Short mmCIF file of C-alpha atoms and ligand atoms in Angstrom, two decimals:
data_model
loop_
_atom_site.label_atom_id
_atom_site.label_comp_id
_atom_site.label_asym_id
_atom_site.label_seq_id
_atom_site.Cartn_x
_atom_site.Cartn_y
_atom_site.Cartn_z
CA MET A 1 -33.54 -4.23 -9.89
CA LYS A 2 -30.90 -5.83 -7.50
CA LYS A 3 -31.34 -4.39 -4.05
CA ASP A 4 -28.10 -2.85 -2.37
CA LYS A 5 -26.64 -5.06 0.27
CA ILE A 6 -27.01 -3.59 3.86
CA ILE A 7 -24.49 -3.75 6.73
CA LEU A 8 -25.46 -2.35 9.96
CA LEU A 9 -22.70 -1.81 12.55
CA LYS A 10 -24.64 -1.75 15.78
CA ASP A 11 -23.82 0.13 18.97
CA CYS A 12 -20.22 0.74 18.15
CA PHE A 13 -18.00 0.84 21.25
CA TYR A 14 -15.76 3.57 19.74
CA ILE A 15 -15.72 5.12 16.24
CA ALA A 16 -12.73 7.22 14.91
CA THR A 17 -14.17 9.02 11.90
CA PHE A 18 -11.06 10.77 10.62
CA ASN A 19 -13.60 13.41 9.28
CA ASP A 20 -12.29 17.15 9.10
CA ASN A 21 -13.10 17.56 12.83
CA ASP A 22 -11.45 14.21 13.74
CA ASP A 23 -14.63 13.26 15.64
CA GLU A 24 -14.40 10.20 17.87
CA ILE A 25 -17.72 8.98 19.01
CA SER A 26 -19.16 6.15 21.06
CA GLY A 27 -22.44 4.09 21.05
CA GLN A 28 -23.51 5.03 17.48
CA ASP A 29 -24.58 2.73 14.66
CA ILE A 30 -23.16 2.82 11.02
CA LEU A 31 -25.49 1.91 8.25
CA ILE A 32 -23.91 0.85 4.92
CA LYS A 33 -25.97 0.53 1.79
CA GLY A 34 -24.21 -0.87 -1.29
CA ASN A 35 -20.78 0.47 -1.45
CA ARG A 36 -21.34 3.76 0.73
CA ILE A 37 -21.94 4.78 4.15
CA GLU A 38 -25.60 5.79 4.31
CA ARG A 39 -26.00 6.95 7.87
CA ILE A 40 -24.33 7.42 11.33
CA SER A 41 -26.54 7.76 14.25
CA LYS A 42 -27.71 6.20 17.58
CA ASP A 43 -30.30 3.36 17.39
CA ILE A 44 -30.80 3.10 13.48
CA LYS A 45 -33.88 1.01 12.92
CA LEU A 46 -34.24 -1.08 9.70
CA SER A 47 -37.52 -1.62 7.86
CA ASP A 48 -38.69 -5.22 7.62
CA GLU A 49 -37.60 -5.29 3.88
CA GLU A 50 -34.18 -4.04 4.75
CA THR A 51 -33.79 -6.47 7.61
CA ASN A 52 -34.24 -9.35 5.10
CA ASN A 53 -31.34 -7.93 3.19
CA ALA A 54 -29.13 -6.95 6.11
CA GLU A 55 -26.13 -8.39 7.98
CA VAL A 56 -26.03 -6.76 11.59
CA ILE A 57 -22.78 -6.79 13.37
CA ASP A 58 -22.84 -6.25 17.04
CA CYS A 59 -19.93 -3.71 17.60
CA SER A 60 -20.45 -3.10 21.24
CA HIS A 61 -16.83 -4.22 21.96
CA HIS A 62 -15.21 -2.90 18.92
CA LEU A 63 -13.16 -0.09 17.58
CA VAL A 64 -14.34 1.05 14.11
CA ILE A 65 -11.92 3.04 11.85
CA PRO A 66 -11.66 3.71 8.10
CA GLY A 67 -9.81 1.09 6.13
CA MET A 68 -6.13 1.88 5.72
CA ILE A 69 -4.43 2.52 2.43
CA ASN A 70 -1.19 0.76 1.71
CA THR A 71 0.80 2.87 -0.83
CA HIS A 72 3.87 0.78 -1.49
CA HIS A 73 4.53 -2.97 -1.86
CA HIS A 74 6.05 -5.63 -4.09
CA PHE A 75 3.75 -8.58 -3.69
CA PHE A 76 6.03 -11.11 -5.48
CA GLN A 77 8.59 -10.69 -2.71
CA THR A 78 6.28 -12.44 -0.21
CA LEU A 79 7.73 -15.68 -1.66
CA THR A 80 11.33 -14.73 -0.75
CA ARG A 81 10.99 -13.32 2.80
CA ASN A 82 13.59 -13.79 5.37
CA LEU A 83 16.20 -15.39 3.01
CA PRO A 84 19.45 -15.88 5.21
CA GLY A 85 21.62 -14.42 2.43
CA ALA A 86 19.55 -11.16 2.32
CA GLN A 87 18.67 -10.76 5.97
CA ASN A 88 21.61 -8.53 6.95
CA ALA A 89 22.43 -6.64 3.55
CA LYS A 90 21.99 -3.15 2.69
CA LEU A 91 19.79 -2.23 -0.45
CA PHE A 92 22.14 -2.64 -3.40
CA ASP A 93 23.55 -6.00 -1.99
CA TRP A 94 20.15 -7.13 -1.13
CA LEU A 95 18.92 -6.52 -4.48
CA ARG A 96 21.91 -8.22 -6.17
CA SER A 97 21.38 -11.42 -4.06
CA LEU A 98 17.55 -11.53 -4.82
CA TYR A 99 17.42 -10.70 -8.49
CA PRO A 100 18.56 -14.11 -9.74
CA ILE A 101 15.71 -15.73 -7.55
CA TRP A 102 12.97 -13.31 -8.54
CA GLU A 103 13.96 -13.88 -12.29
CA LYS A 104 12.38 -17.35 -11.80
CA ILE A 105 8.82 -16.15 -11.18
CA ASP A 106 5.94 -17.54 -13.24
CA LYS A 107 2.28 -17.32 -13.36
CA ASN A 108 1.83 -19.35 -10.23
CA ALA A 109 4.12 -17.25 -8.26
CA ILE A 110 2.26 -14.20 -9.23
CA TYR A 111 -1.02 -15.76 -8.33
CA TRP A 112 -0.11 -17.12 -4.91
CA SER A 113 2.12 -14.17 -3.91
CA THR A 114 -0.73 -11.69 -4.67
CA LEU A 115 -3.12 -13.66 -2.70
CA LEU A 116 -0.72 -14.11 0.24
CA ALA A 117 0.12 -10.25 0.36
CA THR A 118 -3.56 -9.04 -0.04
CA ALA A 119 -4.69 -11.70 2.53
CA GLU A 120 -2.28 -10.29 5.12
CA LEU A 121 -3.27 -6.61 4.13
CA LEU A 122 -6.89 -7.30 4.57
CA LYS A 123 -6.46 -9.09 7.91
CA THR A 124 -4.36 -6.25 9.31
CA GLY A 125 -6.69 -3.33 8.35
CA ALA A 126 -5.73 -2.35 4.75
CA THR A 127 -8.66 -2.06 2.35
CA THR A 128 -6.93 -0.51 -0.48
CA THR A 129 -3.56 -1.36 -1.81
CA ALA A 130 -0.98 -0.43 -4.43
CA ASP A 131 1.51 -2.88 -5.75
CA HIS A 132 4.69 -1.76 -7.53
CA HIS A 133 5.55 -4.81 -9.86
CA TYR A 134 8.61 -4.06 -11.87
CA LEU A 135 9.74 -7.67 -12.59
CA TYR A 136 9.14 -8.73 -16.20
CA PRO A 137 11.50 -11.76 -16.88
CA SER A 138 12.10 -12.42 -20.59
CA HIS A 139 10.77 -16.07 -20.12
CA PHE A 140 7.48 -14.87 -18.63
CA VAL A 141 4.57 -15.32 -20.95
CA GLY A 142 1.24 -14.08 -19.75
CA ASP A 143 -0.51 -10.92 -18.34
CA ILE A 144 0.79 -10.21 -14.82
CA MET A 145 -1.87 -7.54 -14.23
CA GLU A 146 -4.70 -9.74 -15.19
CA ILE A 147 -3.70 -12.45 -12.76
CA GLN A 148 -3.29 -9.68 -10.08
CA PHE A 149 -6.59 -7.98 -10.73
CA ASN A 150 -8.53 -11.20 -10.64
CA VAL A 151 -6.99 -12.16 -7.31
CA ALA A 152 -7.72 -8.75 -5.92
CA GLN A 153 -11.36 -9.17 -7.17
CA GLU A 154 -11.70 -12.66 -5.68
CA ILE A 155 -10.35 -11.81 -2.35
CA GLY A 156 -12.17 -8.32 -2.28
CA ILE A 157 -9.45 -5.70 -1.96
CA ARG A 158 -9.49 -2.20 -3.71
CA PHE A 159 -6.51 -2.42 -5.95
CA SER A 160 -4.22 0.17 -7.57
CA PRO A 161 -1.17 -1.58 -8.93
CA SER A 162 1.66 0.07 -10.78
CA ARG A 163 2.82 -0.90 -14.20
CA GLY A 164 6.51 -0.96 -13.17
CA SER A 165 9.59 -1.10 -15.38
CA MET A 166 13.33 -1.64 -15.49
CA THR A 167 15.33 -0.88 -18.67
CA ARG A 168 18.72 -0.60 -17.39
CA GLY A 169 20.43 -3.86 -16.97
CA GLU A 170 23.96 -4.74 -15.69
CA SER A 171 25.35 -4.42 -19.23
CA ASN A 172 24.16 -0.76 -19.24
CA GLY A 173 25.28 0.33 -15.71
CA GLY A 174 22.24 -0.96 -13.82
CA LEU A 175 22.17 -3.54 -10.98
CA SER A 176 19.76 -6.13 -12.30
CA PRO A 177 20.57 -8.93 -14.73
CA ASP A 178 19.80 -8.11 -18.42
CA SER A 179 17.20 -10.92 -18.56
CA ILE A 180 14.71 -9.02 -16.31
CA VAL A 181 14.90 -5.59 -17.97
CA GLN A 182 12.90 -4.63 -20.90
CA ASP A 183 13.15 -2.47 -23.88
CA LYS A 184 11.64 1.11 -23.47
CA ASN A 185 9.18 0.63 -26.35
CA GLU A 186 8.06 -2.74 -24.98
CA VAL A 187 7.42 -1.00 -21.62
CA ILE A 188 5.44 1.90 -23.18
CA GLU A 189 3.32 -0.38 -25.43
CA ASP A 190 2.37 -2.39 -22.32
CA MET A 191 1.64 0.62 -20.23
CA ARG A 192 -0.81 1.80 -22.93
CA ARG A 193 -2.25 -1.72 -23.08
CA VAL A 194 -2.91 -2.08 -19.28
CA ILE A 195 -4.45 1.56 -19.16
CA GLU A 196 -6.81 0.75 -21.85
CA LYS A 197 -7.77 -2.78 -20.49
CA TYR A 198 -7.83 -2.18 -16.75
CA HIS A 199 -7.94 1.40 -15.60
CA ASN A 200 -11.18 2.66 -14.10
CA PRO A 201 -11.06 6.30 -13.00
CA SER A 202 -14.41 6.37 -11.35
CA PRO A 203 -14.39 7.62 -7.57
CA LEU A 204 -14.80 4.38 -5.88
CA SER A 205 -13.00 2.31 -8.63
CA MET A 206 -11.69 -1.10 -7.61
CA ARG A 207 -9.30 -1.00 -10.44
CA ARG A 208 -6.76 1.89 -10.91
CA ILE A 209 -3.37 1.85 -12.51
CA ILE A 210 -0.24 3.76 -11.52
CA LEU A 211 2.89 4.20 -13.75
CA ALA A 212 6.09 3.37 -11.84
CA PRO A 213 9.58 3.03 -13.15
CA CYS A 214 11.61 1.17 -10.42
CA SER A 215 14.22 3.51 -9.40
CA PRO A 216 16.61 6.15 -10.93
CA PHE A 217 19.26 3.28 -11.11
CA SER A 218 17.14 0.89 -13.03
CA VAL A 219 15.54 2.94 -15.82
CA ASP A 220 16.74 5.44 -18.58
CA LYS A 221 15.75 9.00 -18.62
CA GLU A 222 13.74 8.63 -21.85
CA LEU A 223 11.57 6.12 -20.24
CA MET A 224 11.03 8.38 -17.35
CA ILE A 225 9.91 11.26 -19.61
CA GLU A 226 7.69 9.11 -21.79
CA THR A 227 6.16 7.68 -18.73
CA ALA A 228 5.31 11.10 -17.34
CA LYS A 229 3.73 12.07 -20.62
CA LEU A 230 1.66 9.01 -20.73
CA ALA A 231 0.55 9.10 -17.10
CA ARG A 232 -0.43 12.82 -17.38
CA SER A 233 -2.42 12.37 -20.66
CA SER A 234 -4.23 9.59 -18.89
CA GLY A 235 -4.85 11.11 -15.61
CA LEU A 236 -2.77 8.58 -13.74
CA ARG A 237 -0.60 8.74 -10.65
CA MET A 238 3.18 8.43 -11.12
CA HIS A 239 5.51 6.58 -8.62
CA ILE A 240 9.17 5.61 -8.19
CA HIS A 241 11.64 4.73 -5.43
CA LEU A 242 13.56 7.80 -4.47
CA ALA A 243 16.15 8.97 -1.92
CA GLU A 244 15.96 5.64 -0.26
CA THR A 245 19.79 5.15 0.37
CA LYS A 246 22.99 7.13 0.25
CA ASP A 247 24.27 4.64 -2.48
CA GLU A 248 21.36 5.74 -4.69
CA GLU A 249 22.36 9.32 -4.10
CA GLU A 250 25.93 8.56 -5.03
CA TYR A 251 24.67 6.73 -8.21
CA CYS A 252 22.68 9.77 -9.29
CA LYS A 253 25.55 12.23 -8.75
CA LYS A 254 27.98 10.11 -10.65
CA ASN A 255 25.61 9.06 -13.51
CA TYR A 256 23.41 12.19 -13.81
CA GLY A 257 25.50 14.88 -12.09
CA LYS A 258 22.48 15.62 -9.77
CA ARG A 259 20.93 14.42 -6.52
CA PRO A 260 17.98 12.12 -6.96
CA LEU A 261 15.41 14.89 -6.58
CA GLY A 262 17.25 17.03 -9.02
CA VAL A 263 16.90 14.21 -11.52
CA MET A 264 13.21 14.13 -10.99
CA LYS A 265 12.84 17.86 -11.38
CA GLU A 266 14.74 17.75 -14.64
CA LEU A 267 12.55 14.95 -15.97
CA GLY A 268 9.31 16.71 -15.07
CA TRP A 269 8.60 14.22 -12.21
CA LEU A 270 7.26 16.58 -9.57
CA GLY A 271 3.52 17.44 -8.78
CA GLU A 272 0.59 16.36 -6.83
CA ASP A 273 0.26 13.33 -9.36
CA VAL A 274 3.64 12.06 -8.22
CA PHE A 275 4.58 10.16 -5.07
CA PHE A 276 7.95 8.74 -4.05
CA ALA A 277 8.57 5.59 -2.09
CA HIS A 278 10.84 6.20 0.91
CA GLY A 279 12.13 9.77 0.53
CA ILE A 280 14.67 9.50 3.37
CA TRP A 281 17.64 11.60 2.16
CA PHE A 282 16.17 14.86 1.24
CA ASN A 283 17.87 18.07 2.24
CA ASN A 284 15.97 21.10 3.39
CA ASP A 285 15.67 22.75 -0.10
CA GLU A 286 14.42 19.48 -1.37
CA LEU A 287 11.78 19.33 1.31
CA ASN A 288 10.62 22.88 0.34
CA LEU A 289 10.48 21.75 -3.41
CA LEU A 290 8.38 18.87 -2.35
CA LYS A 291 6.07 21.22 -0.55
CA GLU A 292 6.00 23.82 -3.29
CA THR A 293 4.97 21.12 -5.91
CA ASN A 294 2.71 19.12 -3.73
CA THR A 295 4.77 15.98 -4.35
CA GLY A 296 3.88 13.14 -2.03
CA ILE A 297 5.99 10.59 -0.01
CA SER A 298 5.04 6.95 0.71
CA HIS A 299 6.96 6.25 4.07
CA CYS A 300 8.03 2.66 4.64
CA PRO A 301 9.41 2.56 8.15
CA THR A 302 9.81 -1.15 8.63
CA SER A 303 11.70 -1.63 5.31
CA ASN A 304 13.89 1.39 6.20
CA MET A 305 14.76 -0.14 9.53
CA ARG A 306 15.25 -3.66 8.23
CA LEU A 307 17.70 -2.54 5.43
CA GLY A 308 19.34 0.08 7.66
CA SER A 309 18.48 2.82 5.05
CA GLY A 310 17.71 5.66 7.41
CA ILE A 311 14.87 7.46 9.08
CA ALA A 312 12.69 9.70 6.79
CA ARG A 313 11.95 13.24 8.02
CA VAL A 314 8.37 12.62 8.46
CA ARG A 315 7.82 14.92 11.43
CA GLU A 316 9.05 17.74 9.41
CA MET A 317 7.13 16.81 6.26
CA ILE A 318 3.89 16.70 8.12
CA ASP A 319 4.67 20.06 9.74
CA MET A 320 5.50 21.60 6.30
CA GLY A 321 2.21 20.12 4.88
CA ILE A 322 3.79 17.60 2.59
CA THR A 323 1.51 14.62 1.92
CA VAL A 324 2.87 11.48 3.59
CA GLY A 325 1.24 8.07 3.04
CA LEU A 326 2.32 4.75 4.49
CA GLY A 327 3.56 1.61 2.70
CA VAL A 328 4.51 -1.81 4.02
CA ASP A 329 7.10 -2.12 1.08
CA GLY A 330 8.03 -5.46 -0.36
CA ALA A 331 7.89 -8.44 1.73
CA SER A 332 11.50 -9.25 1.26
CA SER A 333 12.47 -6.17 3.26
CA ASN A 334 9.65 -5.94 5.77
CA ASP A 335 9.06 -9.04 5.89
CA THR A 336 5.28 -8.94 6.35
CA SER A 337 2.34 -7.14 4.83
CA ASP A 338 1.16 -6.19 8.35
CA MET A 339 -0.50 -2.80 7.86
CA LEU A 340 -1.32 -1.91 11.37
CA GLY A 341 2.21 -3.06 12.48
CA GLU A 342 3.47 -0.60 9.99
CA VAL A 343 1.66 2.21 11.67
CA ARG A 344 3.08 1.28 14.97
CA ASN A 345 6.55 1.25 13.46
CA ALA A 346 5.99 4.53 11.89
CA MET A 347 5.05 6.17 15.27
CA LEU A 348 7.98 4.59 17.11
CA LEU A 349 10.61 5.14 14.35
CA GLN A 350 9.99 9.01 14.24
CA ARG A 351 10.54 9.00 18.22
CA ILE A 352 14.06 7.72 17.58
CA ARG A 353 14.79 10.96 15.52
CA TYR A 354 12.61 13.51 17.13
CA GLY A 355 11.85 12.30 20.72
CA PRO A 356 8.56 11.18 22.26
CA THR A 357 6.43 13.77 20.34
CA GLY A 358 8.00 12.64 16.96
CA LEU A 359 4.71 11.16 15.73
CA THR A 360 1.53 10.44 17.73
CA ALA A 361 -0.63 7.35 17.40
CA ARG A 362 -3.35 9.55 15.74
CA GLU A 363 -0.91 11.10 13.33
CA ALA A 364 0.51 7.71 12.32
CA LEU A 365 -3.00 6.37 11.58
CA LYS A 366 -3.83 9.57 9.74
CA ILE A 367 -0.96 8.98 7.54
CA ALA A 368 -2.07 5.40 6.91
CA ILE A 369 -5.71 6.41 6.22
CA LYS A 370 -5.92 9.94 4.88
CA GLY A 371 -2.50 10.34 3.46
CA GLY A 372 -2.90 7.08 1.49
CA ALA A 373 -6.21 8.31 0.12
CA LYS A 374 -4.50 11.48 -1.16
CA LEU A 375 -1.49 9.79 -2.65
CA LEU A 376 -3.65 7.29 -4.54
CA ASN A 377 -6.21 9.90 -5.46
CA PHE A 378 -9.23 8.47 -3.66
CA PRO A 379 -10.94 11.54 -2.15
CA GLU A 380 -14.06 9.43 -1.27
CA LEU A 381 -12.06 7.23 1.01
CA GLY A 382 -10.20 7.96 4.15
CA SER A 383 -13.05 8.82 6.57
CA ILE A 384 -16.22 7.58 8.08
CA GLU A 385 -18.85 10.03 7.04
CA GLU A 386 -22.18 9.76 5.43
CA GLY A 387 -21.82 9.48 1.51
CA LYS A 388 -18.15 8.22 1.76
CA GLY A 389 -17.10 4.81 0.40
CA ALA A 390 -17.83 1.90 2.73
CA ASP A 391 -14.30 0.79 3.53
CA ILE A 392 -14.13 0.13 7.14
CA VAL A 393 -12.11 -2.01 9.58
CA ILE A 394 -13.25 -3.29 12.88
CA PHE A 395 -11.19 -4.45 15.80
CA ASP A 396 -12.45 -6.55 18.56
CA MET A 397 -11.20 -4.81 21.74
CA ASP A 398 -12.49 -7.41 24.09
CA GLN A 399 -9.23 -9.37 24.00
CA LEU A 400 -6.27 -9.85 26.34
CA GLN A 401 -4.00 -7.97 24.00
CA TYR A 402 -6.01 -4.62 24.65
CA ALA A 403 -6.85 -5.11 28.21
CA GLY A 404 -6.08 -2.20 30.41
CA SER A 405 -5.63 0.24 27.58
CA PHE A 406 -9.24 1.76 27.23
CA SER A 407 -8.38 5.15 28.48
CA ASP A 408 -7.77 5.85 24.78
CA PRO A 409 -9.47 3.13 22.66
CA LEU A 410 -8.06 4.44 19.24
CA ALA A 411 -4.45 4.90 20.33
CA SER A 412 -4.85 1.38 22.06
CA ILE A 413 -4.43 -0.55 18.77
CA ILE A 414 -1.12 1.23 18.11
CA PHE A 415 0.44 1.25 21.51
CA THR A 416 -0.67 -2.25 22.62
CA GLY A 417 -1.88 -5.42 20.78
CA PHE A 418 0.28 -8.18 19.33
CA ASN A 419 -1.53 -9.73 16.40
CA HIS A 420 -2.84 -6.59 14.50
CA GLN A 421 -5.72 -8.54 13.03
CA THR A 422 -9.05 -7.10 12.41
CA SER A 423 -12.35 -8.81 13.32
CA TYR A 424 -14.07 -7.63 10.26
CA THR A 425 -12.69 -5.88 7.14
CA ILE A 426 -15.40 -4.32 4.92
CA VAL A 427 -14.23 -3.16 1.37
CA ASN A 428 -16.62 -1.35 -0.97
CA GLY A 429 -19.54 -2.41 1.18
CA GLU A 430 -18.56 -6.12 1.17
CA ILE A 431 -17.43 -8.09 4.26
CA VAL A 432 -14.20 -9.72 3.20
CA VAL A 433 -12.84 -10.72 6.67
CA ARG A 434 -15.43 -12.10 9.09
CA ASN A 435 -14.58 -13.06 12.64
CA GLY A 436 -10.87 -12.67 11.81
CA LYS A 437 -10.87 -15.00 8.81
CA LEU A 438 -10.89 -14.40 5.12
CA VAL A 439 -14.27 -14.79 3.64
CA HIS A 440 -13.44 -16.02 0.22
CA PHE A 441 -10.27 -18.18 0.68
CA ASP A 442 -8.95 -20.96 2.84
CA GLU A 443 -6.02 -19.33 4.71
CA ASP A 444 -4.33 -22.73 5.20
CA GLU A 445 -4.25 -23.40 1.57
CA ILE A 446 -2.71 -19.99 0.74
CA ALA A 447 -0.02 -20.66 3.23
CA HIS A 448 0.66 -24.30 2.03
CA ARG A 449 0.78 -23.24 -1.68
CA ALA A 450 2.93 -20.02 -1.05
CA ASN A 451 5.44 -22.43 0.88
CA GLU A 452 5.51 -24.88 -2.02
CA ILE A 453 6.37 -22.12 -4.61
CA SER A 454 8.69 -20.34 -2.38
CA LYS A 455 10.69 -23.57 -1.96
CA ASN A 456 10.80 -24.11 -5.67
CA LEU A 457 11.99 -20.58 -6.23
CA ILE A 458 14.90 -20.59 -3.69
CA THR A 459 16.25 -24.08 -4.35
ZN1 LIG B 1 9.88 -0.74 -2.60
#
């Protein structure tokens, strides 16, 4: 029988457990066996046999926290970041300028953009990620999800992508060219296929599917209803962009006679198995409805600032008990996949709206860790506790960027720091970032290939 791999995190300078008591402890060891945390205690001794099978990491200068969970992204957009024509546009204009470029994506673009996005996520502290892929150009031949799952497995990230969809093209009142929308039946058939082929519902699954029409202005009601039926009969999460901009609100009022959340209510899209990206423009009644139905929000502060979309009412959502997770959003509106940077922006943005207590560093981290675990339905992730999944990120605090901030080592990585990179990232009991570098890929090659493909797309 194959022996479980062992990792021993020795003499940790500071561990923020994010357990139910929010315990923060110093000078303890963490023993990982297989894909779970086996023990947390002072001075753990390994047997001779265990020592032969173990990697011991000296954590005496390190902050150790649970892996963060990115709940919203569009990996393909990493190849079209920072485009001058889309740098200063609001959402609908931004989309119109990018769709014709995105339409050209091929298998290579999917492969290298997935690698680039997941590399950045792992290096900045995310151990699990969603991806909302809604772009299926008519010329594309191949299985996008197969490429993405293979990359996720090779690089070592826990992956819960969405089978996204767009069925409403320009000729039918939508924003996107007709060449990148699909027929409703084609979408449903493919959703069934990917669930059957890839979805693994086990507690520490590395492969989970989410069903996610793109937005109220890019799909038809029938698809929304069918998607909800399929998701619920398969035990899947459901996701969509919602209440992101005032333009979207106007679109919904004009085309459906309702505000965005009213449309969701009519279509059966509320519940603890549903989470919306952005959720900026909810009124008080709508926040109450989210709370009553346990519907969640993926907050994307950087994208919201970048596109000038608005400030989500996260402070109030948390106080009401609404589940909020964090998402870096697509890399054409962030324009990074910097997970720790997103936590910092979440904290700062709430303070613009609510003052200096708008969001604390710990609350912002909690959203990124526990909120994400709840939205993506991973109850065995989101804390450092014996028996929990071994998804852990480790920051070397003995660096210029954190100097002078040790009065609060946990808040230090949010208030200070400028590169946001982990020293080690452990996913499912495997070290996938070691000494700040990806273990399984050459980072220079990823950058080089992504640049080549990006150049071909935009010229
Ligand atoms: Zn998005």
